[in-house]
Short mmCIF file of C-alpha atoms in Angstrom, two decimals:
data_model
loop_
_atom_site.label_atom_id
_atom_site.label_comp_id
_atom_site.label_asym_id
_atom_site.label_seq_id
_atom_site.Cartn_x
_atom_site.Cartn_y
_atom_site.Cartn_z
CA MET A 1 136.48 -10.91 -147.59
CA ILE A 2 133.12 -8.81 -147.93
CA ASN A 3 132.76 -5.46 -149.48
CA ASP A 4 130.60 -2.71 -148.00
CA GLY A 5 127.57 -3.59 -150.08
CA GLU A 6 127.35 -6.54 -148.79
CA ARG A 7 127.33 -5.80 -146.13
CA ARG A 8 125.24 -3.48 -146.31
CA GLU A 9 122.32 -6.44 -148.72
CA ALA A 10 123.23 -8.48 -145.00
CA GLN A 11 122.00 -5.86 -143.21
CA THR A 12 118.92 -5.65 -144.06
CA GLU A 13 118.29 -9.30 -143.92
CA ASN A 14 118.11 -10.77 -140.27
CA VAL A 15 120.94 -12.91 -139.83
CA ALA A 16 121.18 -15.94 -138.18
CA LEU A 17 123.65 -18.44 -136.25
CA VAL A 18 122.25 -22.08 -136.41
CA THR A 19 124.55 -23.94 -134.42
CA GLY A 20 125.65 -27.54 -134.31
CA ALA A 21 124.07 -27.40 -138.12
CA SER A 22 125.92 -29.75 -139.80
CA ARG A 23 123.52 -32.70 -139.69
CA GLY A 24 120.05 -34.20 -138.20
CA VAL A 25 117.99 -30.86 -136.35
CA GLY A 26 120.40 -27.99 -136.35
CA ARG A 27 121.27 -28.66 -140.54
CA GLY A 28 117.31 -29.13 -140.83
CA ILE A 29 116.92 -25.18 -139.12
CA ALA A 30 119.73 -23.55 -141.67
CA LEU A 31 117.28 -24.90 -144.37
CA GLY A 32 114.01 -24.03 -142.70
CA LEU A 33 115.18 -20.10 -142.77
CA LEU A 34 117.42 -20.05 -145.46
CA ALA A 35 114.07 -20.45 -147.08
CA ALA A 36 112.03 -18.41 -145.48
CA GLY A 37 113.94 -15.78 -146.75
CA PHE A 38 117.40 -15.35 -143.22
CA ARG A 39 120.90 -14.94 -143.89
CA VAL A 40 121.93 -17.65 -142.24
CA TYR A 41 125.17 -18.95 -140.90
CA GLY A 42 125.79 -22.26 -139.74
CA SER A 43 128.36 -23.32 -137.53
CA GLY A 44 129.79 -27.05 -136.21
CA ARG A 45 132.85 -29.06 -136.03
CA SER A 46 132.00 -30.48 -139.87
CA ILE A 47 130.97 -29.07 -141.15
CA GLU A 48 133.37 -28.27 -144.16
CA GLN A 49 131.91 -31.41 -145.05
CA ALA A 50 127.51 -31.00 -144.84
CA ASP A 51 125.16 -31.27 -147.15
CA LEU A 52 123.96 -27.51 -147.28
CA PRO A 53 123.08 -24.98 -149.86
CA ARG A 54 126.41 -23.44 -150.52
CA GLU A 55 124.32 -20.25 -149.34
CA ILE A 56 124.39 -20.81 -145.88
CA ARG A 57 128.49 -19.35 -144.36
CA ARG A 58 129.90 -22.65 -142.75
CA LEU A 59 131.91 -21.48 -140.16
CA ARG A 60 134.35 -23.75 -138.32
CA CYS A 61 133.86 -24.20 -134.76
CA ASP A 62 134.49 -26.72 -132.02
CA HIS A 63 132.05 -25.14 -129.44
CA LEU A 64 134.31 -27.04 -126.72
CA GLN A 65 136.61 -24.88 -127.87
CA ASP A 66 135.73 -20.77 -127.27
CA GLU A 67 138.50 -19.43 -128.60
CA GLU A 68 137.05 -21.14 -132.07
CA THR A 69 133.04 -20.13 -131.13
CA ALA A 70 134.00 -16.47 -130.13
CA ALA A 71 135.51 -16.45 -133.76
CA VAL A 72 132.49 -17.88 -135.18
CA PHE A 73 130.62 -13.72 -133.98
CA GLU A 74 133.45 -12.48 -135.35
CA ALA A 75 133.11 -13.34 -138.74
CA ILE A 76 129.90 -12.58 -138.26
CA ARG A 77 129.69 -9.03 -136.70
CA SER A 78 131.97 -7.88 -139.89
CA GLU A 79 130.23 -9.53 -142.22
CA CYS A 80 126.92 -8.48 -140.75
CA GLY A 81 127.17 -5.81 -138.05
CA SER A 82 124.36 -7.65 -136.11
CA LEU A 83 122.80 -11.34 -134.89
CA ASP A 84 118.97 -11.11 -135.26
CA LEU A 85 118.70 -14.92 -133.57
CA LEU A 86 120.64 -17.17 -132.22
CA VAL A 87 119.20 -20.68 -132.86
CA ASN A 88 122.05 -23.29 -129.40
CA CYS A 89 121.35 -26.95 -131.50
CA ALA A 90 125.57 -27.80 -131.29
CA TRP A 91 124.82 -31.34 -128.45
CA GLY A 92 127.00 -33.91 -128.08
CA GLY A 93 126.35 -37.76 -126.00
CA TYR A 94 125.09 -39.60 -128.74
CA GLU A 95 128.60 -41.20 -130.17
CA LYS A 96 129.24 -44.20 -129.15
CA MET A 97 126.21 -45.19 -128.00
CA VAL A 98 128.00 -48.76 -127.98
CA GLU A 99 130.78 -49.60 -126.29
CA GLY A 100 132.50 -52.64 -126.70
CA GLY A 101 129.74 -54.09 -127.44
CA ALA A 102 127.14 -53.21 -124.41
CA PHE A 103 124.80 -50.37 -125.04
CA THR A 104 125.76 -48.25 -122.46
CA TRP A 105 123.31 -45.39 -123.44
CA ALA A 106 121.02 -46.02 -120.94
CA ALA A 107 123.38 -47.35 -118.61
CA PRO A 108 122.50 -47.01 -114.94
CA PHE A 109 124.52 -42.77 -113.92
CA TRP A 110 127.12 -44.75 -112.31
CA GLU A 111 128.14 -46.74 -115.58
CA GLN A 112 128.03 -44.05 -117.45
CA PRO A 113 131.37 -43.45 -119.71
CA PRO A 114 132.13 -40.12 -118.63
CA HIS A 115 132.47 -38.85 -121.97
CA ARG A 116 128.85 -39.12 -122.22
CA TRP A 117 129.44 -35.60 -119.70
CA THR A 118 131.54 -34.35 -121.53
CA GLY A 119 129.18 -33.97 -124.73
CA MET A 120 126.14 -33.31 -123.38
CA MET A 121 127.29 -30.77 -120.62
CA ASP A 122 130.16 -29.11 -121.97
CA ALA A 123 129.50 -29.00 -125.88
CA GLY A 124 125.79 -28.73 -124.96
CA VAL A 125 124.78 -27.10 -122.28
CA ARG A 126 127.76 -24.81 -121.37
CA ALA A 127 128.34 -24.34 -125.36
CA ALA A 128 124.80 -23.21 -125.53
CA PHE A 129 126.58 -20.83 -122.88
CA VAL A 130 128.39 -19.49 -124.69
CA CYS A 131 127.34 -18.48 -127.73
CA SER A 132 124.22 -16.93 -126.45
CA ALA A 133 126.32 -14.60 -123.79
CA HIS A 134 128.25 -13.95 -127.59
CA ALA A 135 125.13 -13.11 -128.90
CA ALA A 136 123.41 -11.19 -126.51
CA ARG A 137 126.63 -8.23 -126.52
CA MET A 138 125.60 -8.45 -130.07
CA MET A 139 122.11 -8.23 -130.26
CA THR A 140 121.73 -5.80 -126.08
CA PRO A 141 122.52 -3.06 -127.90
CA ARG A 142 119.87 -2.83 -130.66
CA HIS A 143 117.57 -4.06 -127.73
CA ARG A 144 115.74 -6.83 -130.52
CA GLY A 145 116.10 -10.29 -131.61
CA LEU A 146 115.99 -13.50 -130.31
CA ILE A 147 117.34 -16.68 -127.90
CA ILE A 148 116.29 -20.44 -128.98
CA ASN A 149 117.73 -23.21 -127.49
CA ILE A 150 117.06 -27.23 -127.82
CA SER A 151 115.63 -28.87 -125.70
CA PHE A 152 114.00 -32.24 -124.88
CA TRP A 153 111.11 -33.58 -122.72
CA ALA A 154 113.94 -35.35 -120.73
CA ALA A 155 114.05 -32.44 -117.96
CA GLN A 156 111.13 -33.68 -116.52
CA ARG A 157 111.20 -36.98 -116.62
CA HIS A 158 113.51 -39.71 -117.23
CA LEU A 159 114.48 -40.58 -120.18
CA GLY A 160 117.25 -42.52 -121.52
CA ASN A 161 119.87 -41.85 -119.16
CA THR A 162 120.90 -40.19 -115.90
CA ILE A 163 123.70 -37.26 -117.64
CA TYR A 164 120.51 -36.76 -120.31
CA GLY A 165 118.13 -35.53 -118.08
CA ILE A 166 120.08 -33.58 -116.38
CA ALA A 167 121.80 -32.03 -119.39
CA LYS A 168 117.45 -30.76 -120.49
CA ALA A 169 117.34 -29.95 -117.12
CA ALA A 170 120.34 -27.38 -117.24
CA THR A 171 118.76 -26.01 -120.96
CA ASP A 172 115.55 -25.44 -120.47
CA LYS A 173 116.87 -23.50 -116.56
CA MET A 174 118.66 -21.42 -118.37
CA THR A 175 116.31 -20.34 -120.98
CA SER A 176 114.36 -19.66 -117.67
CA ASP A 177 117.11 -17.07 -116.39
CA MET A 178 118.55 -15.16 -119.13
CA ALA A 179 114.88 -14.30 -120.01
CA VAL A 180 115.06 -12.62 -116.72
CA GLU A 181 117.78 -10.95 -117.76
CA LEU A 182 117.26 -10.11 -121.91
CA ARG A 183 113.60 -8.90 -121.14
CA PRO A 184 114.45 -4.42 -119.24
CA PHE A 185 116.57 -5.39 -124.03
CA GLY A 186 113.07 -7.07 -125.11
CA ILE A 187 115.23 -10.07 -126.38
CA PRO A 188 112.79 -13.68 -125.82
CA VAL A 189 114.83 -16.52 -124.79
CA ILE A 190 112.91 -20.14 -125.36
CA SER A 191 113.52 -24.09 -124.63
CA LEU A 192 112.04 -25.50 -128.00
CA TYR A 193 110.45 -29.56 -128.14
CA PRO A 194 110.68 -31.24 -131.55
CA GLY A 195 108.95 -34.45 -131.91
CA LEU A 196 110.19 -37.00 -133.19
CA VAL A 197 112.61 -35.96 -136.13
CA ARG A 198 113.79 -37.78 -139.11
CA THR A 199 117.36 -37.49 -138.50
CA GLU A 200 119.45 -39.38 -140.39
CA SER A 201 120.16 -42.37 -137.04
CA VAL A 202 117.07 -41.94 -136.54
CA LEU A 203 116.26 -43.15 -140.42
CA ALA A 204 118.84 -45.68 -139.55
CA ALA A 205 117.19 -47.31 -136.68
CA ALA A 206 113.58 -46.57 -138.22
CA LYS A 207 115.06 -49.80 -140.58
CA SER A 208 115.13 -52.10 -137.43
CA GLY A 209 112.37 -51.06 -136.21
CA MET A 210 112.96 -49.51 -133.48
CA PHE A 211 110.54 -45.84 -133.93
CA ASP A 212 107.16 -46.15 -135.61
CA LEU A 213 108.04 -42.73 -138.28
CA SER A 214 104.61 -42.12 -138.68
CA THR A 215 103.27 -39.16 -136.16
CA SER A 216 107.84 -38.32 -137.03
CA GLU A 217 108.75 -34.59 -138.42
CA SER A 218 111.31 -33.81 -140.56
CA PRO A 219 113.42 -31.75 -139.97
CA GLU A 220 113.07 -28.84 -141.45
CA PHE A 221 109.88 -28.89 -139.60
CA ILE A 222 111.58 -27.23 -136.75
CA GLY A 223 113.28 -24.08 -138.80
CA ARG A 224 109.63 -23.21 -140.14
CA VAL A 225 108.74 -23.13 -136.05
CA VAL A 226 111.36 -20.80 -135.83
CA ASN A 227 110.88 -19.11 -137.86
CA ALA A 228 107.08 -18.59 -136.76
CA LEU A 229 107.92 -17.53 -133.68
CA PHE A 230 110.85 -15.62 -134.81
CA HIS A 231 108.03 -13.04 -136.75
CA ASP A 232 105.27 -12.97 -133.66
CA PRO A 233 105.04 -9.30 -132.84
CA ASN A 234 103.86 -11.39 -129.11
CA LEU A 235 106.85 -13.36 -128.84
CA MET A 236 107.97 -11.52 -125.05
CA ALA A 237 104.64 -13.20 -123.29
CA ARG A 238 106.14 -15.87 -123.59
CA THR A 239 109.75 -15.35 -123.27
CA GLY A 240 111.73 -18.07 -120.39
CA GLN A 241 108.74 -20.50 -121.12
CA VAL A 242 109.24 -24.29 -122.83
CA LEU A 243 107.74 -24.60 -125.55
CA VAL A 244 106.50 -27.74 -127.99
CA ALA A 245 107.23 -26.72 -131.77
CA ALA A 246 103.98 -28.81 -132.70
CA ALA A 247 101.88 -27.22 -130.84
CA VAL A 248 102.90 -24.32 -131.74
CA ALA A 249 103.09 -24.97 -135.69
CA LYS A 250 99.28 -25.88 -135.10
CA GLU A 251 98.93 -21.74 -133.46
CA PHE A 252 100.29 -20.69 -136.26
CA GLY A 253 99.14 -22.75 -139.33
CA VAL A 254 102.55 -24.29 -140.15
CA LEU A 255 102.95 -27.37 -141.78
CA ASP A 256 106.25 -29.88 -142.48
CA VAL A 257 107.15 -30.04 -145.71
CA ASP A 258 104.82 -32.48 -146.66
CA GLY A 259 101.78 -30.06 -146.01
CA SER A 260 101.52 -32.02 -142.85
CA SER A 261 100.56 -31.57 -139.32
CA PRO A 262 102.45 -33.33 -136.66
CA PRO A 263 100.97 -33.87 -133.17
CA ALA A 264 102.29 -32.04 -130.18
CA LEU A 265 103.66 -34.67 -128.09
CA THR A 266 102.96 -34.22 -124.41
CA LEU A 267 105.23 -35.14 -120.87
CA GLY A 268 102.58 -38.79 -121.79
CA ASP A 269 103.53 -39.60 -125.36
CA VAL A 270 106.85 -39.67 -124.39
#
Protein backbone atom coordinates (compact mmCIF):
# COMPACT_ATOMS: atom_id res chain seq x y z
CA MET A 1 0.00 0.00 0.00
CA ILE A 2 1.32 3.45 -0.95
CA ASN A 3 0.78 6.11 1.71
CA ASP A 4 0.05 9.78 1.01
CA GLY A 5 3.63 10.84 1.65
CA GLU A 6 4.97 8.34 -0.85
CA ARG A 7 2.35 9.41 -3.39
CA ARG A 8 3.34 13.08 -3.05
CA GLU A 9 7.01 12.09 -3.50
CA ALA A 10 6.14 10.08 -6.62
CA GLN A 11 4.39 13.09 -8.12
CA THR A 12 7.65 15.07 -8.01
CA GLU A 13 9.30 12.47 -10.27
CA ASN A 14 8.68 11.68 -13.92
CA VAL A 15 6.67 8.46 -13.99
CA ALA A 16 7.34 5.97 -16.78
CA LEU A 17 5.75 2.67 -17.77
CA VAL A 18 7.75 0.27 -19.93
CA THR A 19 5.75 -2.68 -21.23
CA GLY A 20 7.60 -5.89 -21.98
CA ALA A 21 10.26 -4.98 -19.41
CA SER A 22 11.06 -8.54 -18.37
CA ARG A 23 13.94 -8.95 -20.82
CA GLY A 24 15.61 -7.62 -23.94
CA VAL A 25 15.05 -4.08 -25.17
CA GLY A 26 12.24 -3.45 -22.68
CA ARG A 27 14.40 -4.39 -19.72
CA GLY A 28 17.19 -2.17 -21.03
CA ILE A 29 14.86 0.80 -21.43
CA ALA A 30 13.57 0.35 -17.89
CA LEU A 31 17.14 0.29 -16.55
CA GLY A 32 18.13 3.33 -18.60
CA LEU A 33 15.17 5.35 -17.39
CA LEU A 34 15.76 4.36 -13.78
CA ALA A 35 19.35 5.57 -14.07
CA ALA A 36 18.03 8.85 -15.51
CA GLY A 37 15.89 9.45 -12.43
CA PHE A 38 12.46 8.23 -13.54
CA ARG A 39 10.08 6.38 -11.28
CA VAL A 40 9.80 3.26 -13.43
CA TYR A 41 7.04 0.72 -13.72
CA GLY A 42 7.69 -2.42 -15.75
CA SER A 43 5.04 -4.83 -16.99
CA GLY A 44 5.26 -8.29 -18.52
CA ARG A 45 4.16 -11.86 -18.17
CA SER A 46 7.38 -12.94 -16.46
CA ILE A 47 8.23 -9.61 -14.82
CA GLU A 48 8.25 -11.14 -11.34
CA GLN A 49 11.24 -13.32 -12.28
CA ALA A 50 13.06 -10.59 -14.23
CA ASP A 51 16.58 -9.46 -13.37
CA LEU A 52 15.63 -5.93 -12.36
CA PRO A 53 16.58 -3.74 -9.40
CA ARG A 54 14.06 -3.43 -6.61
CA GLU A 55 13.51 0.25 -7.43
CA ILE A 56 11.57 -0.76 -10.55
CA ARG A 57 7.95 -1.47 -9.67
CA ARG A 58 6.99 -4.77 -11.27
CA LEU A 59 3.43 -5.23 -12.49
CA ARG A 60 2.72 -8.74 -13.71
CA CYS A 61 0.61 -8.45 -16.87
CA ASP A 62 -0.29 -10.49 -19.93
CA HIS A 63 -1.08 -7.67 -22.36
CA LEU A 64 -3.27 -10.05 -24.36
CA GLN A 65 -5.72 -9.70 -21.46
CA ASP A 66 -7.36 -6.27 -21.44
CA GLU A 67 -8.41 -6.51 -17.79
CA GLU A 68 -4.79 -7.11 -16.76
CA THR A 69 -3.65 -4.12 -18.81
CA ALA A 70 -6.32 -1.96 -17.18
CA ALA A 71 -5.10 -3.07 -13.75
CA VAL A 72 -1.56 -1.90 -14.57
CA PHE A 73 -2.75 1.63 -15.31
CA GLU A 74 -5.05 1.68 -12.32
CA ALA A 75 -2.09 0.76 -10.09
CA ILE A 76 -0.05 3.65 -11.52
CA ARG A 77 -2.99 6.04 -11.12
CA SER A 78 -3.48 4.93 -7.52
CA GLU A 79 0.17 5.16 -6.55
CA CYS A 80 1.29 8.20 -8.55
CA GLY A 81 -1.80 9.96 -9.84
CA SER A 82 -0.19 10.56 -13.23
CA LEU A 83 1.88 9.05 -16.04
CA ASP A 84 4.49 11.03 -17.96
CA LEU A 85 5.97 8.45 -20.32
CA LEU A 86 4.75 5.23 -21.93
CA VAL A 87 7.18 3.03 -23.87
CA ASN A 88 5.37 0.26 -25.74
CA CYS A 89 7.89 -2.55 -25.95
CA ALA A 90 5.71 -5.60 -25.27
CA TRP A 91 6.07 -7.91 -28.21
CA GLY A 92 5.48 -11.52 -29.18
CA GLY A 93 6.33 -13.66 -32.17
CA TYR A 94 9.97 -14.47 -31.50
CA GLU A 95 8.96 -17.58 -29.63
CA LYS A 96 9.02 -20.96 -31.38
CA MET A 97 11.19 -19.87 -34.29
CA VAL A 98 12.07 -23.54 -34.72
CA GLU A 99 9.15 -25.97 -34.75
CA GLY A 100 9.34 -29.65 -35.47
CA GLY A 101 12.98 -29.22 -36.43
CA ALA A 102 12.13 -26.56 -39.04
CA PHE A 103 13.06 -22.86 -38.89
CA THR A 104 9.61 -21.37 -39.49
CA TRP A 105 10.50 -17.72 -38.83
CA ALA A 106 11.43 -17.07 -42.47
CA ALA A 107 8.70 -19.24 -44.02
CA PRO A 108 6.46 -17.69 -46.73
CA PHE A 109 3.22 -16.21 -45.42
CA TRP A 110 1.11 -19.21 -46.46
CA GLU A 111 3.27 -21.49 -44.31
CA GLN A 112 3.46 -19.25 -41.24
CA PRO A 113 1.99 -20.74 -38.02
CA PRO A 114 -1.08 -18.84 -36.76
CA HIS A 115 0.51 -18.18 -33.37
CA ARG A 116 3.00 -15.80 -34.98
CA TRP A 117 0.19 -13.48 -36.06
CA THR A 118 -1.20 -13.53 -32.52
CA GLY A 119 2.23 -12.85 -31.04
CA MET A 120 3.04 -9.90 -33.27
CA MET A 121 -0.32 -8.33 -34.02
CA ASP A 122 -2.18 -8.99 -30.77
CA ALA A 123 0.59 -9.13 -28.16
CA GLY A 124 2.44 -6.42 -30.09
CA VAL A 125 0.37 -3.93 -32.09
CA ARG A 126 -2.95 -4.36 -30.30
CA ALA A 127 -1.30 -4.29 -26.88
CA ALA A 128 0.42 -1.01 -27.78
CA PHE A 129 -2.89 0.43 -28.95
CA VAL A 130 -4.70 -0.52 -25.74
CA CYS A 131 -1.87 0.73 -23.52
CA SER A 132 -1.71 4.00 -25.46
CA ALA A 133 -5.45 4.51 -24.99
CA HIS A 134 -5.09 4.09 -21.22
CA ALA A 135 -2.08 6.41 -21.18
CA ALA A 136 -3.86 9.07 -23.23
CA ARG A 137 -6.71 9.16 -20.72
CA MET A 138 -4.16 9.97 -18.02
CA MET A 139 -2.08 12.39 -20.10
CA THR A 140 -4.63 14.50 -21.97
CA PRO A 141 -6.17 16.22 -18.92
CA ARG A 142 -2.68 17.45 -17.98
CA HIS A 143 -1.58 18.27 -21.54
CA ARG A 144 1.65 16.46 -20.69
CA GLY A 145 3.24 13.16 -21.66
CA LEU A 146 5.08 11.17 -24.31
CA ILE A 147 4.27 7.86 -25.99
CA ILE A 148 7.04 5.90 -27.70
CA ASN A 149 6.38 2.82 -29.79
CA ILE A 150 9.39 0.58 -30.36
CA SER A 151 9.39 -0.43 -34.03
CA PHE A 152 11.90 -1.49 -36.69
CA TRP A 153 12.97 -1.30 -40.33
CA ALA A 154 10.75 -4.25 -41.24
CA ALA A 155 8.04 -1.60 -41.65
CA GLN A 156 9.86 -0.38 -44.76
CA ARG A 157 11.28 -3.49 -46.40
CA HIS A 158 10.88 -7.26 -46.25
CA LEU A 159 12.83 -8.61 -43.29
CA GLY A 160 12.26 -12.11 -42.03
CA ASN A 161 8.62 -12.68 -42.86
CA THR A 162 5.44 -10.96 -43.99
CA ILE A 163 3.76 -10.87 -40.58
CA TYR A 164 6.78 -9.10 -39.11
CA GLY A 165 6.55 -6.41 -41.79
CA ILE A 166 2.81 -5.98 -41.33
CA ALA A 167 3.19 -5.57 -37.56
CA LYS A 168 5.96 -2.99 -37.77
CA ALA A 169 4.23 -1.03 -40.56
CA ALA A 170 1.05 -1.03 -38.49
CA THR A 171 3.02 0.26 -35.51
CA ASP A 172 4.41 3.17 -37.53
CA LYS A 173 0.99 4.03 -38.97
CA MET A 174 -0.52 3.86 -35.49
CA THR A 175 2.16 6.29 -34.30
CA SER A 176 1.41 8.69 -37.15
CA ASP A 177 -2.36 8.72 -36.60
CA MET A 178 -2.18 8.86 -32.80
CA ALA A 179 0.08 11.88 -33.16
CA VAL A 180 -2.59 13.69 -35.15
CA GLU A 181 -5.22 13.11 -32.48
CA LEU A 182 -2.92 13.94 -29.55
CA ARG A 183 -1.37 17.05 -31.11
CA PRO A 184 -4.05 19.42 -29.67
CA PHE A 185 -3.04 18.19 -26.21
CA GLY A 186 0.69 18.74 -26.76
CA ILE A 187 1.49 15.05 -26.39
CA PRO A 188 4.01 13.69 -28.91
CA VAL A 189 4.00 10.11 -30.21
CA ILE A 190 7.17 8.65 -31.72
CA SER A 191 8.19 5.39 -33.41
CA LEU A 192 11.73 4.55 -32.36
CA TYR A 193 13.99 2.14 -34.25
CA PRO A 194 16.78 0.41 -32.30
CA GLY A 195 19.78 -1.01 -34.13
CA LEU A 196 21.25 -4.43 -33.41
CA VAL A 197 20.70 -4.70 -29.67
CA ARG A 198 22.68 -7.06 -27.48
CA THR A 199 19.64 -8.77 -26.00
CA GLU A 200 19.84 -12.20 -24.45
CA SER A 201 18.73 -13.89 -27.68
CA VAL A 202 21.11 -11.87 -29.87
CA LEU A 203 24.07 -12.69 -27.62
CA ALA A 204 23.17 -16.36 -27.78
CA ALA A 205 22.90 -16.25 -31.57
CA ALA A 206 26.21 -14.38 -31.85
CA LYS A 207 28.02 -17.37 -30.34
CA SER A 208 27.18 -19.32 -33.49
CA GLY A 209 28.42 -16.51 -35.73
CA MET A 210 24.95 -15.31 -36.74
CA PHE A 211 25.62 -11.68 -35.74
CA ASP A 212 28.56 -9.30 -35.88
CA LEU A 213 28.30 -7.33 -32.66
CA SER A 214 30.94 -4.73 -33.51
CA THR A 215 28.32 -2.03 -34.17
CA SER A 216 25.68 -3.26 -31.75
CA GLU A 217 23.93 -1.37 -28.96
CA SER A 218 23.35 -2.28 -25.34
CA PRO A 219 19.71 -2.52 -24.26
CA GLU A 220 20.32 0.37 -21.84
CA PHE A 221 21.39 2.60 -24.74
CA ILE A 222 17.78 2.77 -25.97
CA GLY A 223 16.69 3.89 -22.51
CA ARG A 224 19.25 6.70 -22.64
CA VAL A 225 17.88 7.78 -26.02
CA VAL A 226 14.31 7.71 -24.71
CA ASN A 227 15.37 9.94 -21.82
CA ALA A 228 16.96 12.42 -24.24
CA LEU A 229 13.79 12.57 -26.31
CA PHE A 230 11.64 13.06 -23.22
CA HIS A 231 13.66 16.14 -22.26
CA ASP A 232 13.80 17.62 -25.78
CA PRO A 233 11.79 20.88 -25.60
CA ASN A 234 11.20 20.76 -29.36
CA LEU A 235 9.96 17.18 -29.58
CA MET A 236 6.48 18.20 -30.75
CA ALA A 237 8.07 19.20 -34.06
CA ARG A 238 8.81 15.50 -34.62
CA THR A 239 5.60 13.97 -33.36
CA GLY A 240 4.29 11.19 -35.56
CA GLN A 241 7.71 10.51 -37.05
CA VAL A 242 9.97 7.48 -37.20
CA LEU A 243 13.29 8.15 -35.47
CA VAL A 244 16.42 5.98 -35.47
CA ALA A 245 17.74 5.66 -31.94
CA ALA A 246 21.44 5.92 -32.83
CA ALA A 247 20.81 9.02 -34.97
CA VAL A 248 18.98 10.68 -32.07
CA ALA A 249 21.87 9.73 -29.80
CA LYS A 250 24.38 11.47 -32.06
CA GLU A 251 22.21 14.58 -32.18
CA PHE A 252 22.03 14.83 -28.39
CA GLY A 253 25.49 13.47 -27.57
CA VAL A 254 24.15 10.30 -25.94
CA LEU A 255 26.74 7.54 -25.52
CA ASP A 256 26.29 3.85 -24.84
CA VAL A 257 27.14 2.36 -21.44
CA ASP A 258 30.69 1.57 -22.64
CA GLY A 259 31.24 5.12 -23.92
CA SER A 260 30.81 4.16 -27.57
CA SER A 261 28.66 5.89 -30.17
CA PRO A 262 26.80 3.20 -32.14
CA PRO A 263 26.34 3.95 -35.85
CA ALA A 264 22.87 4.85 -37.08
CA LEU A 265 21.66 2.13 -39.41
CA THR A 266 19.96 3.06 -42.65
CA LEU A 267 17.48 1.14 -44.77
CA GLY A 268 20.37 0.07 -46.97
CA ASP A 269 22.28 -1.34 -43.99
CA VAL A 270 19.47 -3.63 -42.94
